[in-house]
């Protein structure tokens, strides 16, 4: 992973003890270069540029990513060899450092052959030249910006998206922009290799949730694994009493257990939780969306009703779980996880026109790592709109900046990333076994709902910590899809 996981809650529970889900590291290709004709003319230039290149390499290798550094190139032949090495590496993003001027013929083949998104960076040594003391050789170390329009022109004519970050070598604001693209590459890499579990069936009547599974694979490269509740049933049937007791103890560390929790329901939720862990391991899942209606307390109904505890624990480990068969939201949650933004299953619950906030949250799984404090485990005799009963999770997302992030869909079937930025603020919350947060978008909440609903979003999304719209926009660019942002 490139991005760090969300910081612990303000009142930390035992979430930090959960073992994070291991995945393929984000893979960044890196190549630096300049025009070889300069080297015999200005002997001190190449060593200076190579020193800058080593600094750039060091910044990238400090990230929690696999960096494929193919070195410094000086002519089209060397660039072609670098292009082949990067093609074989199958990177999530290729970064080309323009240390000084170089021709577009050295850069274009890298993008063409690798068929991977490219970021061009040009970082001059310092904020400005010492004009009185510089000769031509020293000036050329500051000339990395010169070819940027050339690269952009050629990329456009080749039909290749062009991205660049211009600045100076140790400019932190420039590196923040570069890091944004690395976070975006983490999303691209995570989704390219993701295995999304889909278990049960569509919640009857939720037409917005219905998803064409083929477009998930063709858009993101992900695999969708179709599961049966029978798969989970057999996993749960093999759980031992000792494992149930161990999971109950873990849950007591993770949650404040309300007096409303029935011991039998608690034990059942713990048993299903262990079964879910086995299901994830057996099918190699990175996310899971599920729903089963059930009838008259039969076993599949009880399985569906018993998933909230285990699904919340898995989500905190970085394996997002979404109820109501909400595959697209589980994808958004996984993308948010790749950015280190958490991402908790969310919908609109009510509007508060006195405080100008949108109250949003959901029953079912929640992302424990973004809780404002110790989450509460509450016992419910009925799940609203669903059959069954048992234990449910209740908490408020950490107060401060947040982003709503979901996948919308257009009439042609194409996906869009949709975001809006606000702030979770304190205030009264319902105590009904749901996650609930008060989000202030800085505008009339009714107007926000109207604008948000125009984007093509469904009625579920991920609530993420931090203002992440720029990161999501960059990820959309690398994935070749549109980004829509609601700001009032």
Coordinates of C-alpha atoms in Angstrom, one line a residue:
X1 CA 0.0 0.0 0.0
X2 CA 1.1 3.5 -0.7
X3 CA -1.2 5.4 1.6
X4 CA -1.1 4.9 5.3
X5 CA -4.3 3.6 7.0
X6 CA -6.5 6.1 8.8
X7 CA -5.2 7.3 12.1
X8 CA -6.6 5.6 15.2
X9 CA -9.8 7.1 16.7
X10 CA -9.6 9.9 19.2
X11 CA -10.5 7.4 21.9
X12 CA -8.6 4.4 20.5
X13 CA -10.0 0.9 20.9
X14 CA -8.3 -2.3 19.9
X15 CA -8.6 -1.6 16.1
X16 CA -4.9 -1.2 15.8
X17 CA -4.5 -4.9 16.8
X18 CA -6.4 -6.1 13.8
X19 CA -4.1 -7.6 11.1
X20 CA -4.2 -5.5 7.9
X21 CA -5.1 -7.4 4.7
X22 CA -2.0 -8.1 2.6
X23 CA -2.2 -7.1 -1.1
X24 CA 0.1 -6.5 -4.0
X25 CA 2.2 -3.4 -3.5
X26 CA 1.5 -0.4 -5.7
X27 CA 4.1 -0.5 -8.5
X28 CA 5.7 2.8 -9.6
X29 CA 8.0 3.0 -12.7
X30 CA 10.6 5.7 -12.6
X31 CA 12.9 7.0 -15.3
X32 CA 15.0 10.2 -15.4
X33 CA 16.6 11.8 -18.4
X34 CA 18.2 14.6 -20.4
X35 CA 19.6 15.3 -23.8
X36 CA 22.9 13.5 -24.3
X37 CA 24.2 16.2 -26.7
X38 CA 24.8 18.4 -23.6
X39 CA 27.2 16.1 -21.8
X40 CA 30.4 16.7 -23.8
X41 CA 29.6 20.4 -24.1
X42 CA 29.1 20.9 -20.4
X43 CA 31.0 18.2 -18.4
X44 CA 29.6 19.4 -15.0
X45 CA 26.0 19.2 -16.0
X46 CA 25.3 15.4 -16.1
X47 CA 26.7 14.8 -12.5
X48 CA 24.5 17.6 -11.2
X49 CA 21.4 16.1 -12.9
X50 CA 22.2 12.6 -11.7
X51 CA 22.4 14.0 -8.2
X52 CA 18.9 15.5 -8.6
X53 CA 17.8 12.1 -10.0
X54 CA 19.1 10.4 -6.9
X55 CA 17.0 12.8 -4.7
X56 CA 13.9 12.0 -6.8
X57 CA 14.6 8.3 -6.5
X58 CA 15.0 8.6 -2.8
X59 CA 11.6 10.4 -2.4
X60 CA 9.9 7.6 -4.3
X61 CA 11.6 4.7 -2.5
X62 CA 10.6 6.2 0.8
X63 CA 6.9 5.5 -0.1
X64 CA 5.3 2.2 0.8
X65 CA 5.4 1.2 -2.9
X66 CA 7.5 -1.0 -5.1
X67 CA 9.6 1.3 -7.2
X68 CA 11.0 0.1 -10.6
X69 CA 13.8 2.6 -11.2
X70 CA 15.3 2.1 -14.7
X71 CA 17.8 4.9 -14.3
X72 CA 18.9 7.9 -16.3
X73 CA 18.5 8.0 -20.1
X74 CA 20.3 10.3 -22.6
X75 CA 19.0 9.3 -26.1
X76 CA 16.2 7.5 -27.8
X77 CA 18.0 4.2 -27.8
X78 CA 18.4 4.2 -24.0
X79 CA 14.8 5.4 -23.7
X80 CA 13.6 2.5 -25.8
X81 CA 15.4 0.0 -23.5
X82 CA 13.8 1.7 -20.5
X83 CA 10.4 1.5 -22.1
X84 CA 10.7 -2.2 -22.6
X85 CA 11.8 -2.7 -19.0
X86 CA 8.9 -0.7 -17.8
X87 CA 6.5 -2.6 -20.1
X88 CA 7.5 -5.9 -18.6
X89 CA 7.2 -4.5 -15.0
X90 CA 3.4 -3.8 -15.5
X91 CA 3.5 -0.7 -13.3
X92 CA 0.5 1.2 -12.0
X93 CA 2.0 4.6 -12.8
X94 CA 5.2 5.6 -14.7
X95 CA 6.9 8.8 -13.6
X96 CA 9.3 10.5 -16.0
X97 CA 11.7 13.1 -14.4
X98 CA 12.8 15.7 -16.9
X99 CA 16.1 16.7 -15.4
X100 CA 16.7 19.1 -18.3
X101 CA 15.6 19.5 -21.9
X102 CA 15.1 16.2 -23.8
X103 CA 13.2 15.5 -27.0
X104 CA 9.7 14.1 -27.0
X105 CA 11.0 11.2 -29.1
X106 CA 12.7 9.9 -25.9
X107 CA 9.4 10.1 -23.9
X108 CA 6.6 9.0 -26.2
X109 CA 7.7 5.4 -26.7
X110 CA 7.7 4.9 -22.9
X111 CA 4.0 5.8 -22.8
X112 CA 3.2 3.9 -26.0
X113 CA 4.9 0.6 -25.2
X114 CA 4.1 0.4 -21.5
X115 CA 0.4 1.2 -22.0
X116 CA 0.4 2.6 -18.4
X117 CA -0.5 6.1 -17.3
X118 CA 2.4 8.5 -17.2
X119 CA 3.2 11.4 -15.0
X120 CA 5.9 13.9 -16.1
X121 CA 7.7 15.8 -13.4
X122 CA 10.1 18.6 -13.9
X123 CA 11.8 19.9 -10.7
X124 CA 14.6 22.4 -11.1
X125 CA 17.3 22.4 -8.4
X126 CA 16.2 25.5 -6.4
X127 CA 13.5 28.2 -6.4
X128 CA 15.4 30.4 -8.8
X129 CA 18.7 30.7 -10.7
X130 CA 21.6 32.9 -9.6
X131 CA 21.6 34.9 -12.8
X132 CA 24.8 36.8 -12.1
X133 CA 26.8 33.6 -11.4
X134 CA 25.3 31.2 -14.0
X135 CA 26.7 30.1 -17.3
X136 CA 24.9 28.0 -19.9
X137 CA 25.7 24.7 -18.3
X138 CA 24.3 25.8 -15.0
X139 CA 21.2 27.2 -16.6
X140 CA 20.5 23.9 -18.4
X141 CA 20.0 22.3 -15.0
X142 CA 16.9 24.6 -14.7
X143 CA 15.6 23.8 -18.1
X144 CA 13.4 20.8 -17.3
X145 CA 10.2 22.9 -17.8
X146 CA 11.2 23.8 -21.4
X147 CA 10.1 20.5 -22.9
X148 CA 6.8 20.2 -21.0
X149 CA 4.6 21.9 -23.7
X150 CA 6.4 19.7 -26.3
X151 CA 5.5 16.6 -24.4
X152 CA 1.9 17.7 -23.9
X153 CA 1.5 18.5 -27.6
X154 CA 2.9 15.1 -28.7
X155 CA 0.9 13.2 -26.1
X156 CA -2.3 14.9 -27.3
X157 CA -1.6 14.1 -30.9
X158 CA -0.9 10.5 -29.9
X159 CA -4.2 10.3 -28.0
X160 CA -2.5 9.7 -24.6
X161 CA -3.6 11.6 -21.5
X162 CA -0.9 14.0 -20.3
X163 CA -0.2 14.8 -16.6
X164 CA 2.6 16.9 -15.2
X165 CA 3.9 18.5 -12.0
X166 CA 6.3 21.4 -12.3
X167 CA 8.3 22.9 -9.4
X168 CA 11.6 22.8 -7.7
X169 CA 13.4 19.8 -6.3
X170 CA 12.6 20.2 -2.6
X171 CA 9.3 22.1 -3.0
X172 CA 6.9 20.3 -0.6
X173 CA 3.8 21.6 -2.3
X174 CA 5.1 20.1 -5.6
X175 CA 5.7 16.8 -3.8
X176 CA 2.2 16.9 -2.4
X177 CA 0.9 17.1 -5.9
X178 CA 3.2 14.2 -6.9
X179 CA 2.0 12.2 -3.9
X180 CA -1.6 12.7 -5.0
X181 CA -0.8 10.9 -8.3
X182 CA 0.9 8.1 -6.3
X183 CA -2.2 7.7 -4.2
X184 CA -4.2 7.6 -7.4
X185 CA -1.9 4.9 -8.7
X186 CA -2.6 3.0 -5.5
X187 CA -6.3 3.1 -6.3
X188 CA -5.7 2.0 -9.9
X189 CA -3.5 -0.9 -8.7
X190 CA -5.9 -1.9 -6.0
X191 CA -8.8 -2.1 -8.4
X192 CA -6.9 -3.7 -11.3
X193 CA -6.2 -6.8 -9.1
X194 CA -9.2 -6.7 -6.8
X195 CA -11.5 -9.7 -6.2
X196 CA -14.9 -8.4 -5.3
X197 CA -17.2 -10.9 -3.6
X198 CA -20.9 -10.7 -4.4
X199 CA -23.1 -12.9 -2.2
X200 CA -26.9 -13.3 -2.2
X201 CA -29.2 -11.2 -4.4
X202 CA -30.3 -7.6 -5.0
X203 CA -32.4 -6.0 -2.4
X204 CA -35.8 -6.1 -4.1
X205 CA -36.6 -2.9 -5.9
X206 CA -33.3 -1.1 -5.5
X207 CA -32.8 -0.4 -9.2
X208 CA -30.0 2.0 -8.6
X209 CA -27.9 -0.7 -6.9
X210 CA -28.2 -3.1 -9.8
X211 CA -24.7 -3.4 -11.4
X212 CA -23.5 -4.9 -14.7
X213 CA -20.7 -7.2 -13.6
X214 CA -19.0 -7.2 -16.9
X215 CA -18.5 -3.4 -16.8
X216 CA -16.8 -3.7 -13.5
X217 CA -14.2 -5.9 -15.1
X218 CA -13.9 -3.9 -18.3
X219 CA -13.6 -0.6 -16.5
X220 CA -11.4 -1.4 -13.6
X221 CA -9.8 -4.8 -14.4
X222 CA -11.4 -6.3 -11.3
X223 CA -12.8 -9.8 -10.9
X224 CA -16.3 -10.3 -9.4
X225 CA -16.6 -13.6 -7.5
X226 CA -20.2 -14.9 -7.3
X227 CA -20.8 -16.5 -3.9
X228 CA -23.7 -18.3 -2.3
X229 CA -24.9 -18.0 1.3
X230 CA -24.4 -21.7 1.3
X231 CA -20.6 -21.0 1.0
X232 CA -20.8 -19.0 4.2
X233 CA -23.1 -21.5 5.9
X234 CA -20.6 -24.3 5.6
X235 CA -17.8 -22.0 6.8
X236 CA -19.9 -21.0 9.9
X237 CA -20.8 -24.6 10.6
X238 CA -17.2 -25.5 11.0
X239 CA -16.4 -22.8 13.6
X240 CA -15.5 -24.3 17.0
X241 CA -16.8 -23.1 20.4
X242 CA -13.3 -22.0 21.3
X243 CA -13.1 -19.8 18.2
X244 CA -16.5 -18.2 19.1
X245 CA -15.3 -17.4 22.6
X246 CA -12.0 -15.9 21.2
X247 CA -14.0 -13.7 18.8
X248 CA -16.4 -12.6 21.6
X249 CA -13.4 -11.4 23.6
X250 CA -11.9 -9.5 20.6
X251 CA -15.3 -7.9 20.1
X252 CA -15.4 -6.8 23.7
X253 CA -12.0 -5.1 23.1
X254 CA -13.1 -3.4 19.9
X255 CA -16.6 -2.3 21.1
X256 CA -18.4 -0.9 24.0
X257 CA -21.0 -3.6 24.5
X258 CA -24.5 -2.2 25.3
X259 CA -26.7 -3.9 27.9
X260 CA -29.2 -4.5 25.1
X261 CA -26.9 -7.1 23.5
X262 CA -28.3 -10.7 24.0
X263 CA -25.6 -13.2 24.8
X264 CA -26.9 -15.7 22.3
X265 CA -27.0 -13.1 19.5
X266 CA -23.5 -11.9 20.4
X267 CA -22.2 -15.5 20.2
X268 CA -23.9 -16.0 16.8
X269 CA -22.4 -12.8 15.5
X270 CA -19.0 -13.9 16.6
X271 CA -19.5 -17.3 15.0
X272 CA -20.5 -15.7 11.7
X273 CA -17.5 -13.4 12.0
X274 CA -15.1 -16.3 12.1
X275 CA -16.9 -17.8 9.2
X276 CA -16.6 -14.6 7.2
X277 CA -12.8 -14.6 7.8
X278 CA -12.7 -18.1 6.3
X279 CA -14.8 -17.1 3.4
X280 CA -12.5 -14.2 2.6
X281 CA -9.5 -16.4 2.8
X282 CA -11.0 -19.2 0.8
X283 CA -12.0 -17.0 -2.2
X284 CA -9.2 -14.5 -1.9
X285 CA -11.6 -11.6 -1.5
X286 CA -10.7 -7.9 -1.3
X287 CA -14.3 -6.7 -0.7
X288 CA -17.7 -8.2 -0.3
X289 CA -21.2 -7.0 -1.0
X290 CA -24.1 -9.1 0.3
X291 CA -27.8 -9.3 0.9
X292 CA -30.3 -12.1 1.6
X293 CA -33.9 -11.6 2.4
X294 CA -34.6 -14.9 4.3
X295 CA -37.8 -16.1 5.9
X296 CA -39.2 -17.2 9.3
X297 CA -35.8 -17.3 11.0
X298 CA -34.3 -20.0 8.8
X299 CA -30.5 -20.4 8.7
X300 CA -29.8 -18.1 5.7
X301 CA -31.9 -15.3 7.3
X302 CA -29.9 -15.8 10.5
X303 CA -26.6 -15.7 8.6
X304 CA -27.5 -12.4 6.9
X305 CA -28.6 -10.9 10.2
X306 CA -25.4 -12.1 11.9
X307 CA -22.9 -10.5 9.6
X308 CA -22.7 -6.9 11.0
X309 CA -20.1 -7.7 13.6
X310 CA -17.8 -9.7 11.4
X311 CA -18.2 -7.4 8.4
X312 CA -17.2 -4.4 10.5
X313 CA -14.1 -6.1 11.7
X314 CA -13.1 -7.1 8.2
X315 CA -13.7 -3.5 6.9
X316 CA -11.4 -2.2 9.6
X317 CA -8.8 -4.7 8.4
X318 CA -9.0 -3.1 4.9
X319 CA -11.5 -5.6 3.4
X320 CA -14.6 -3.4 2.9
X321 CA -18.1 -5.0 3.4
X322 CA -21.3 -3.4 2.1
X323 CA -24.8 -4.6 2.7
X324 CA -27.8 -4.5 0.4
X325 CA -25.8 -6.0 -2.4
X326 CA -24.1 -2.7 -3.0
X327 CA -21.1 -3.7 -5.2
X328 CA -20.4 -0.2 -6.5
X329 CA -20.1 1.2 -3.0
X330 CA -17.8 -1.7 -1.9
X331 CA -15.6 -0.7 -4.8
X332 CA -15.6 3.0 -3.7
X333 CA -14.8 1.8 -0.1
X334 CA -11.9 -0.2 -1.4
X335 CA -10.6 2.8 -3.4
X336 CA -10.9 4.9 -0.3
X337 CA -9.0 2.3 1.7
X338 CA -6.2 2.5 -0.9
X339 CA -5.9 6.2 -0.3
X340 CA -5.8 5.8 3.5
X341 CA -9.2 7.5 3.8
X342 CA -11.2 4.7 5.5
X343 CA -14.6 4.7 3.8
X344 CA -17.7 3.7 5.7
X345 CA -20.9 2.5 4.2
X346 CA -23.3 5.5 4.1
X347 CA -26.6 6.9 2.9
X348 CA -28.7 10.0 3.8
X349 CA -30.7 9.5 7.0
X350 CA -32.3 13.0 7.6
X351 CA -31.7 16.7 7.2
X352 CA -31.3 19.2 10.0
X353 CA -32.2 22.6 8.8
X354 CA -31.6 24.1 12.3
X355 CA -28.0 23.2 12.3
X356 CA -27.5 23.0 8.5
X357 CA -26.2 19.5 8.5
X358 CA -27.0 16.3 6.5
X359 CA -27.3 13.3 8.9
X360 CA -25.9 10.3 7.1
X361 CA -24.9 6.8 8.0
X362 CA -26.3 3.2 7.7
X363 CA -27.2 0.1 9.5
X364 CA -24.9 -2.8 9.0
X365 CA -21.1 -2.9 8.5
X366 CA -19.1 0.2 9.5
X367 CA -15.4 1.1 9.2
X368 CA -14.2 0.9 12.8
X369 CA -10.9 2.7 12.1
X370 CA -12.7 6.0 11.3
X371 CA -14.8 6.0 14.4
X372 CA -14.8 9.1 16.6
X373 CA -14.4 6.9 19.7
X374 CA -15.0 3.3 20.8
X375 CA -17.9 2.0 18.6
X376 CA -21.0 0.7 20.4
X377 CA -22.4 -2.8 19.9
X378 CA -26.2 -2.6 20.3
X379 CA -28.8 -5.4 20.4
X380 CA -31.7 -5.0 18.1
X381 CA -34.9 -7.0 18.1
X382 CA -35.6 -6.0 14.5
X383 CA -33.6 -4.6 11.6
X384 CA -35.6 -1.9 9.8
X385 CA -36.4 -2.9 6.2
X386 CA -34.7 -6.3 6.6
X387 CA -35.7 -9.6 8.2
X388 CA -33.8 -10.9 11.2
X389 CA -32.4 -9.5 14.5
X390 CA -29.1 -9.5 16.4
X391 CA -26.2 -7.2 17.2
X392 CA -25.5 -3.9 15.3
X393 CA -22.8 -1.3 15.2
X394 CA -23.3 2.3 16.3
X395 CA -20.8 5.2 16.1
X396 CA -20.1 8.6 14.7
X397 CA -17.3 9.2 12.2
X398 CA -14.3 11.1 13.5
X399 CA -15.1 14.8 13.6
X400 CA -13.4 17.1 11.1
X401 CA -13.0 17.1 7.3
X402 CA -14.7 14.3 5.4
X403 CA -15.4 13.4 1.7
X404 CA -18.5 11.6 0.4
X405 CA -17.2 9.3 -2.4
X406 CA -19.2 7.0 -4.6
X407 CA -19.6 5.5 -8.1
X408 CA -22.3 6.9 -10.3
X409 CA -23.4 5.6 -13.6
X410 CA -24.5 7.3 -16.8
X411 CA -27.1 6.2 -19.4
X412 CA -24.4 4.6 -21.6
X413 CA -23.4 2.4 -18.6
X414 CA -20.1 4.2 -17.9
X415 CA -19.0 4.8 -14.4
X416 CA -18.1 8.2 -12.8
X417 CA -16.4 9.0 -9.5
X418 CA -18.5 11.4 -7.5
X419 CA -17.3 13.4 -4.5
X420 CA -18.3 16.2 -2.2
X421 CA -16.3 17.7 0.8
X422 CA -17.7 18.7 4.1
X423 CA -17.0 18.4 7.9
X424 CA -18.4 16.1 10.5
X425 CA -19.6 18.2 13.4
X426 CA -20.7 17.3 16.9
X427 CA -24.4 17.3 17.9
X428 CA -27.3 15.0 18.8
X429 CA -27.4 11.5 17.1
X430 CA -29.9 8.7 17.0
X431 CA -29.2 5.8 19.3
X432 CA -30.7 3.0 17.1
X433 CA -27.8 0.8 16.3
X434 CA -26.8 2.7 13.2
X435 CA -23.7 4.6 12.2
X436 CA -24.7 8.3 12.1
X437 CA -22.7 11.4 11.4
X438 CA -23.7 15.1 11.1
X439 CA -22.0 16.5 7.9
X440 CA -21.9 20.2 7.3
X441 CA -21.3 21.0 3.6
X442 CA -21.3 24.7 4.2
X443 CA -24.7 25.2 2.5
X444 CA -28.4 24.6 2.8
X445 CA -28.6 20.8 3.3
X446 CA -31.6 20.5 1.0
X447 CA -29.7 22.2 -1.8
X448 CA -26.8 19.8 -1.2
X449 CA -29.1 16.8 -1.6
X450 CA -30.5 18.1 -4.9
X451 CA -27.1 18.8 -6.4
X452 CA -25.6 15.5 -5.1
X453 CA -28.5 13.6 -6.6
X454 CA -27.9 15.1 -10.1
X455 CA -24.5 13.5 -10.4
X456 CA -25.6 9.9 -11.2
X457 CA -24.8 8.6 -7.7
X458 CA -26.9 5.9 -6.2
X459 CA -28.3 6.1 -2.7
X460 CA -25.2 4.6 -1.0
X461 CA -21.6 5.8 -0.9
X462 CA -18.4 5.8 1.2
X463 CA -17.9 8.4 3.9
X464 CA -14.1 9.1 4.0
X465 CA -11.9 11.0 6.4
X466 CA -10.1 14.0 5.1
X467 CA -10.8 16.2 2.1
X468 CA -10.0 13.7 -0.7
X469 CA -11.7 15.1 -3.9
X470 CA -8.4 15.9 -5.5
X471 CA -7.1 12.4 -4.9
X472 CA -10.3 10.9 -6.3
X473 CA -10.0 13.2 -9.3
X474 CA -6.5 12.0 -10.0
X475 CA -7.5 8.3 -9.6
X476 CA -10.4 8.9 -12.1
X477 CA -7.8 10.3 -14.5
X478 CA -5.6 7.2 -14.3
X479 CA -8.6 4.9 -14.7
X480 CA -9.9 6.9 -17.7
X481 CA -13.3 7.7 -16.1
X482 CA -15.0 11.0 -15.3
X483 CA -15.0 12.7 -11.9
X484 CA -17.9 14.9 -10.7
X485 CA -17.6 17.1 -7.6
X486 CA -20.4 18.9 -5.8
X487 CA -19.3 22.1 -4.1
X488 CA -21.8 24.7 -3.0

